[in-house]
């Protein structure tokens, strides 16, 4: 009962901040931007007359899978950045304003407090990702060719787990400082370090969640769900739980001290 009260409060606050409207819209724009631009780029260049007379520009047109990965690439970069911005004040802002002390002055469990915030944000992210990937898939089908819906659905599932890890990291950092700006900086630094280490030691860290996007590209092309993708998704789930647990412990220690 207590968890649902906090969860409903978070949903209402997100609605008042219009996150239910502008976050999905921005995600959709991120997802469709590259495929549409790539398809119409030759026509745009011809229309503006920016090509010297007599020159021939041969731009290779990507196939449907490559075009779809453009959408995943933009969401994996700009979508992650937007997610950090959305989450950066979810707890730190309440600690700074004093709302946090008011809430926890009542018999509120730390687990309920953190998990309700996490799931309320994830609900927005899941819906935004579903709408963005669905819209991108629609345009890719029209402009580039067909992709099986099952592959889109499965890739969305794995991509959502990666975003769950991003949200849990930012929530964990929220409990370290009262400054939302510092939360965003530290969170992005951790995410960048994680990705850099994966790029350097990718041959060893084959189960790294940072490789989920690469594995999704292989899956869209071949239709085969390789074991590394499942393991990377499992690691994303496990790391998410660990980060949320760290957040709970940090908040509990903050009260004790």
Short mmCIF file of C-alpha atoms in Angstrom, two decimals:
data_model
loop_
_atom_site.label_atom_id
_atom_site.label_comp_id
_atom_site.label_asym_id
_atom_site.label_seq_id
_atom_site.Cartn_x
_atom_site.Cartn_y
_atom_site.Cartn_z
CA UNK A 1 0.00 0.00 0.00
CA UNK A 2 2.77 2.43 0.94
CA UNK A 3 4.65 1.68 -2.27
CA UNK A 4 1.61 2.45 -4.43
CA UNK A 5 1.09 5.79 -2.67
CA UNK A 6 4.66 6.85 -3.48
CA UNK A 7 4.38 5.45 -6.99
CA UNK A 8 1.14 7.36 -7.70
CA UNK A 9 2.72 10.52 -6.29
CA UNK A 10 5.66 10.14 -8.70
CA UNK A 11 3.38 9.49 -11.67
CA UNK A 12 1.33 12.58 -10.87
CA UNK A 13 4.46 14.71 -10.50
CA UNK A 14 5.78 13.48 -13.85
CA UNK A 15 2.46 14.37 -15.44
CA UNK A 16 2.52 17.86 -13.95
CA UNK A 17 6.03 18.31 -15.34
CA UNK A 18 4.69 17.20 -18.74
CA UNK A 19 7.28 14.42 -18.94
CA UNK A 20 4.60 12.07 -20.23
CA UNK A 21 4.28 14.33 -23.29
CA UNK A 22 7.65 15.82 -24.17
CA UNK A 23 9.89 12.85 -23.36
CA UNK A 24 8.19 10.47 -25.87
CA UNK A 25 8.13 13.23 -28.50
CA UNK A 26 11.86 13.90 -28.14
CA UNK A 27 12.66 10.18 -28.20
CA UNK A 28 10.66 9.80 -31.41
CA UNK A 29 12.54 12.70 -33.00
CA UNK A 30 15.86 11.12 -32.04
CA UNK A 31 14.81 7.78 -33.52
CA UNK A 32 13.54 8.98 -36.90
CA UNK A 33 16.06 11.75 -37.49
CA UNK A 34 18.91 9.73 -39.02
CA UNK A 35 16.95 7.27 -41.23
CA UNK A 36 14.81 10.00 -42.79
CA UNK A 37 17.76 12.36 -43.26
CA UNK A 38 19.85 9.60 -44.85
CA UNK A 39 17.11 8.66 -47.31
CA UNK A 40 16.32 12.19 -48.43
CA UNK A 41 19.88 13.59 -48.31
CA UNK A 42 20.54 13.13 -52.08
CA UNK A 43 17.25 14.82 -52.89
CA UNK A 44 18.01 17.65 -50.47
CA UNK A 45 21.44 18.21 -52.02
CA UNK A 46 19.93 18.31 -55.51
CA UNK A 47 17.22 20.71 -54.37
CA UNK A 48 19.60 23.22 -52.78
CA UNK A 49 22.01 23.03 -55.71
CA UNK A 50 25.03 22.46 -53.51
CA UNK A 51 26.63 19.95 -55.88
CA UNK A 52 29.11 21.30 -58.48
CA UNK A 53 27.93 20.86 -62.08
CA UNK A 54 29.12 17.65 -63.64
CA UNK A 55 30.06 16.01 -60.36
CA UNK A 56 28.53 12.69 -59.36
CA UNK A 57 27.88 11.89 -55.73
CA UNK A 58 27.15 8.25 -55.04
CA UNK A 59 25.86 7.86 -51.49
CA UNK A 60 25.34 4.19 -50.61
CA UNK A 61 21.85 3.60 -49.32
CA UNK A 62 21.77 1.49 -46.15
CA UNK A 63 19.59 -1.59 -45.93
CA UNK A 64 16.67 -1.81 -43.51
CA UNK A 65 18.73 -3.28 -40.67
CA UNK A 66 21.43 -0.62 -40.98
CA UNK A 67 18.82 2.12 -41.09
CA UNK A 68 17.19 0.73 -37.96
CA UNK A 69 20.53 0.70 -36.18
CA UNK A 70 20.84 4.42 -36.91
CA UNK A 71 17.80 4.89 -34.69
CA UNK A 72 19.25 2.70 -31.97
CA UNK A 73 22.52 4.62 -32.22
CA UNK A 74 20.86 7.99 -31.71
CA UNK A 75 18.79 6.69 -28.80
CA UNK A 76 21.88 5.08 -27.30
CA UNK A 77 23.61 8.45 -27.31
CA UNK A 78 21.11 11.32 -27.20
CA UNK A 79 18.44 9.19 -25.51
CA UNK A 80 20.84 8.28 -22.72
CA UNK A 81 21.80 11.94 -22.29
CA UNK A 82 18.14 12.93 -22.04
CA UNK A 83 17.50 10.12 -19.55
CA UNK A 84 20.30 11.43 -17.32
CA UNK A 85 18.76 14.90 -17.43
CA UNK A 86 15.33 13.50 -16.52
CA UNK A 87 16.59 11.50 -13.55
CA UNK A 88 19.32 13.80 -12.20
CA UNK A 89 17.07 15.58 -9.66
CA UNK A 90 14.70 12.77 -8.76
CA UNK A 91 16.20 12.31 -5.28
CA UNK A 92 18.94 14.95 -5.02
CA UNK A 93 16.37 17.69 -5.70
CA UNK A 94 14.19 16.46 -2.84
CA UNK A 95 17.19 16.24 -0.51
CA UNK A 96 18.20 19.80 -1.41
CA UNK A 97 14.69 21.22 -0.98
CA UNK A 98 13.99 19.37 2.27
CA UNK A 99 11.12 17.34 0.82
CA UNK A 100 13.14 14.18 1.40
CA UNK A 101 13.24 14.76 5.19
CA UNK A 102 9.49 15.41 5.23
CA UNK A 103 8.77 12.18 3.39
CA UNK A 104 11.07 10.01 5.49
CA UNK A 105 9.90 11.61 8.74
CA UNK A 106 6.96 9.28 8.25
CA UNK A 107 7.47 5.49 8.47
CA UNK A 108 8.47 5.18 4.80
CA UNK A 109 10.69 2.28 3.82
CA UNK A 110 13.79 3.20 1.85
CA UNK A 111 13.18 0.28 -0.50
CA UNK A 112 9.70 1.56 -1.33
CA UNK A 113 10.97 5.09 -1.82
CA UNK A 114 13.77 4.16 -4.23
CA UNK A 115 11.94 1.42 -6.15
CA UNK A 116 8.83 3.56 -6.67
CA UNK A 117 10.92 6.35 -8.13
CA UNK A 118 12.82 3.92 -10.33
CA UNK A 119 9.71 2.25 -11.73
CA UNK A 120 7.85 5.53 -12.29
CA UNK A 121 10.75 6.77 -14.41
CA UNK A 122 11.14 3.44 -16.19
CA UNK A 123 7.47 3.51 -17.16
CA UNK A 124 8.07 6.77 -19.05
CA UNK A 125 11.28 5.40 -20.61
CA UNK A 126 9.65 2.14 -21.71
CA UNK A 127 6.72 3.92 -23.33
CA UNK A 128 9.03 6.49 -24.95
CA UNK A 129 11.35 3.78 -26.32
CA UNK A 130 8.42 1.73 -27.60
CA UNK A 131 6.92 4.72 -29.41
CA UNK A 132 10.32 5.82 -30.76
CA UNK A 133 11.38 2.39 -32.02
CA UNK A 134 7.90 1.71 -33.37
CA UNK A 135 7.86 4.99 -35.29
CA UNK A 136 11.39 4.41 -36.62
CA UNK A 137 10.42 0.89 -37.70
CA UNK A 138 7.40 2.31 -39.58
CA UNK A 139 9.53 4.75 -41.56
CA UNK A 140 12.28 2.21 -42.17
CA UNK A 141 9.67 -0.20 -43.56
CA UNK A 142 8.44 2.51 -45.95
CA UNK A 143 11.83 3.86 -47.03
CA UNK A 144 14.31 0.99 -46.80
CA UNK A 145 12.60 -2.38 -46.60
CA UNK A 146 11.00 -4.84 -44.23
CA UNK A 147 12.19 -6.00 -40.83
CA UNK A 148 10.39 -8.74 -38.96
CA UNK A 149 8.29 -7.35 -36.09
CA UNK A 150 9.55 -10.07 -33.73
CA UNK A 151 13.11 -8.81 -34.15
CA UNK A 152 12.00 -5.26 -33.35
CA UNK A 153 10.12 -6.46 -30.27
CA UNK A 154 13.03 -8.52 -28.96
CA UNK A 155 15.58 -5.78 -29.63
CA UNK A 156 13.33 -3.31 -27.78
CA UNK A 157 13.28 -5.66 -24.79
CA UNK A 158 17.09 -5.82 -24.59
CA UNK A 159 17.47 -2.09 -25.20
CA UNK A 160 15.05 -1.37 -22.36
CA UNK A 161 17.26 -3.36 -19.98
CA UNK A 162 20.21 -1.18 -20.97
CA UNK A 163 18.20 1.94 -20.18
CA UNK A 164 17.15 0.41 -16.85
CA UNK A 165 20.85 0.25 -16.00
CA UNK A 166 21.31 3.90 -16.97
CA UNK A 167 18.38 4.98 -14.77
CA UNK A 168 19.62 2.93 -11.81
CA UNK A 169 23.12 4.43 -12.10
CA UNK A 170 21.73 7.98 -12.04
CA UNK A 171 19.44 7.16 -9.11
CA UNK A 172 22.42 5.76 -7.20
CA UNK A 173 24.44 8.93 -7.85
CA UNK A 174 21.39 10.97 -6.73
CA UNK A 175 22.01 9.75 -3.20
CA UNK A 176 25.61 11.01 -3.16
CA UNK A 177 25.05 14.75 -3.55
CA UNK A 178 22.37 17.44 -3.37
CA UNK A 179 23.40 19.06 -6.66
CA UNK A 180 21.46 17.79 -9.72
CA UNK A 181 24.16 19.22 -11.99
CA UNK A 182 26.84 17.26 -10.18
CA UNK A 183 24.65 14.16 -10.36
CA UNK A 184 24.44 14.51 -14.13
CA UNK A 185 28.21 15.07 -14.43
CA UNK A 186 29.17 12.08 -12.28
CA UNK A 187 26.58 9.83 -13.94
CA UNK A 188 27.76 10.70 -17.44
CA UNK A 189 31.38 10.22 -16.34
CA UNK A 190 30.58 6.74 -15.00
CA UNK A 191 28.69 5.81 -18.18
CA UNK A 192 31.50 7.09 -20.41
CA UNK A 193 34.16 5.25 -18.39
CA UNK A 194 32.08 2.09 -18.55
CA UNK A 195 31.76 2.36 -22.33
CA UNK A 196 35.44 3.20 -22.85
CA UNK A 197 36.56 0.22 -20.78
CA UNK A 198 34.20 -1.99 -22.77
CA UNK A 199 35.60 -0.69 -26.06
CA UNK A 200 39.16 -1.32 -24.90
CA UNK A 201 38.58 -4.71 -23.33
CA UNK A 202 35.59 -5.79 -25.42
CA UNK A 203 37.29 -9.07 -26.29
CA UNK A 204 37.27 -9.89 -22.57
CA UNK A 205 34.14 -8.08 -21.38
CA UNK A 206 31.85 -9.83 -23.86
CA UNK A 207 29.03 -9.76 -21.29
CA UNK A 208 29.21 -6.00 -20.79
CA UNK A 209 25.81 -4.24 -21.02
CA UNK A 210 27.56 -1.55 -23.09
CA UNK A 211 27.68 -4.09 -25.95
CA UNK A 212 23.92 -4.63 -26.01
CA UNK A 213 23.50 -2.16 -28.87
CA UNK A 214 26.17 -3.94 -30.95
CA UNK A 215 24.56 -7.30 -30.29
CA UNK A 216 21.16 -5.90 -31.27
CA UNK A 217 22.67 -4.91 -34.63
CA UNK A 218 23.88 -8.47 -35.16
CA UNK A 219 20.48 -9.82 -34.18
CA UNK A 220 18.60 -7.53 -36.57
CA UNK A 221 20.89 -8.62 -39.40
CA UNK A 222 20.92 -12.35 -38.74
CA UNK A 223 17.82 -13.04 -36.67
CA UNK A 224 19.94 -15.13 -34.28
CA UNK A 225 19.93 -14.31 -30.56
CA UNK A 226 23.52 -15.02 -29.59
CA UNK A 227 24.31 -16.07 -26.02
CA UNK A 228 26.41 -12.93 -25.43
CA UNK A 229 23.31 -10.79 -25.86
CA UNK A 230 21.44 -12.76 -23.21
CA UNK A 231 24.39 -12.58 -20.82
CA UNK A 232 24.84 -8.84 -21.42
CA UNK A 233 21.13 -8.33 -20.69
CA UNK A 234 21.45 -10.40 -17.52
CA UNK A 235 24.42 -8.29 -16.40
CA UNK A 236 22.40 -5.13 -17.07
CA UNK A 237 19.63 -6.48 -14.84
CA UNK A 238 22.04 -7.53 -12.08
CA UNK A 239 23.95 -4.22 -12.15
CA UNK A 240 20.65 -2.33 -12.00
CA UNK A 241 19.65 -4.19 -8.84
CA UNK A 242 23.10 -3.56 -7.33
CA UNK A 243 22.95 0.18 -8.07
CA UNK A 244 19.46 0.48 -6.57
CA UNK A 245 20.61 -1.42 -3.49
CA UNK A 246 23.55 0.96 -3.12
CA UNK A 247 21.10 3.86 -3.32
CA UNK A 248 18.94 2.35 -0.57
CA UNK A 249 21.95 1.74 1.70
CA UNK A 250 23.29 5.27 1.10
CA UNK A 251 19.95 6.86 2.01
CA UNK A 252 19.71 4.70 5.14
CA UNK A 253 23.22 5.75 6.19
CA UNK A 254 22.38 9.38 5.50
CA UNK A 255 19.54 9.21 8.02
CA UNK A 256 21.67 7.40 10.61
CA UNK A 257 24.35 10.08 10.36
#
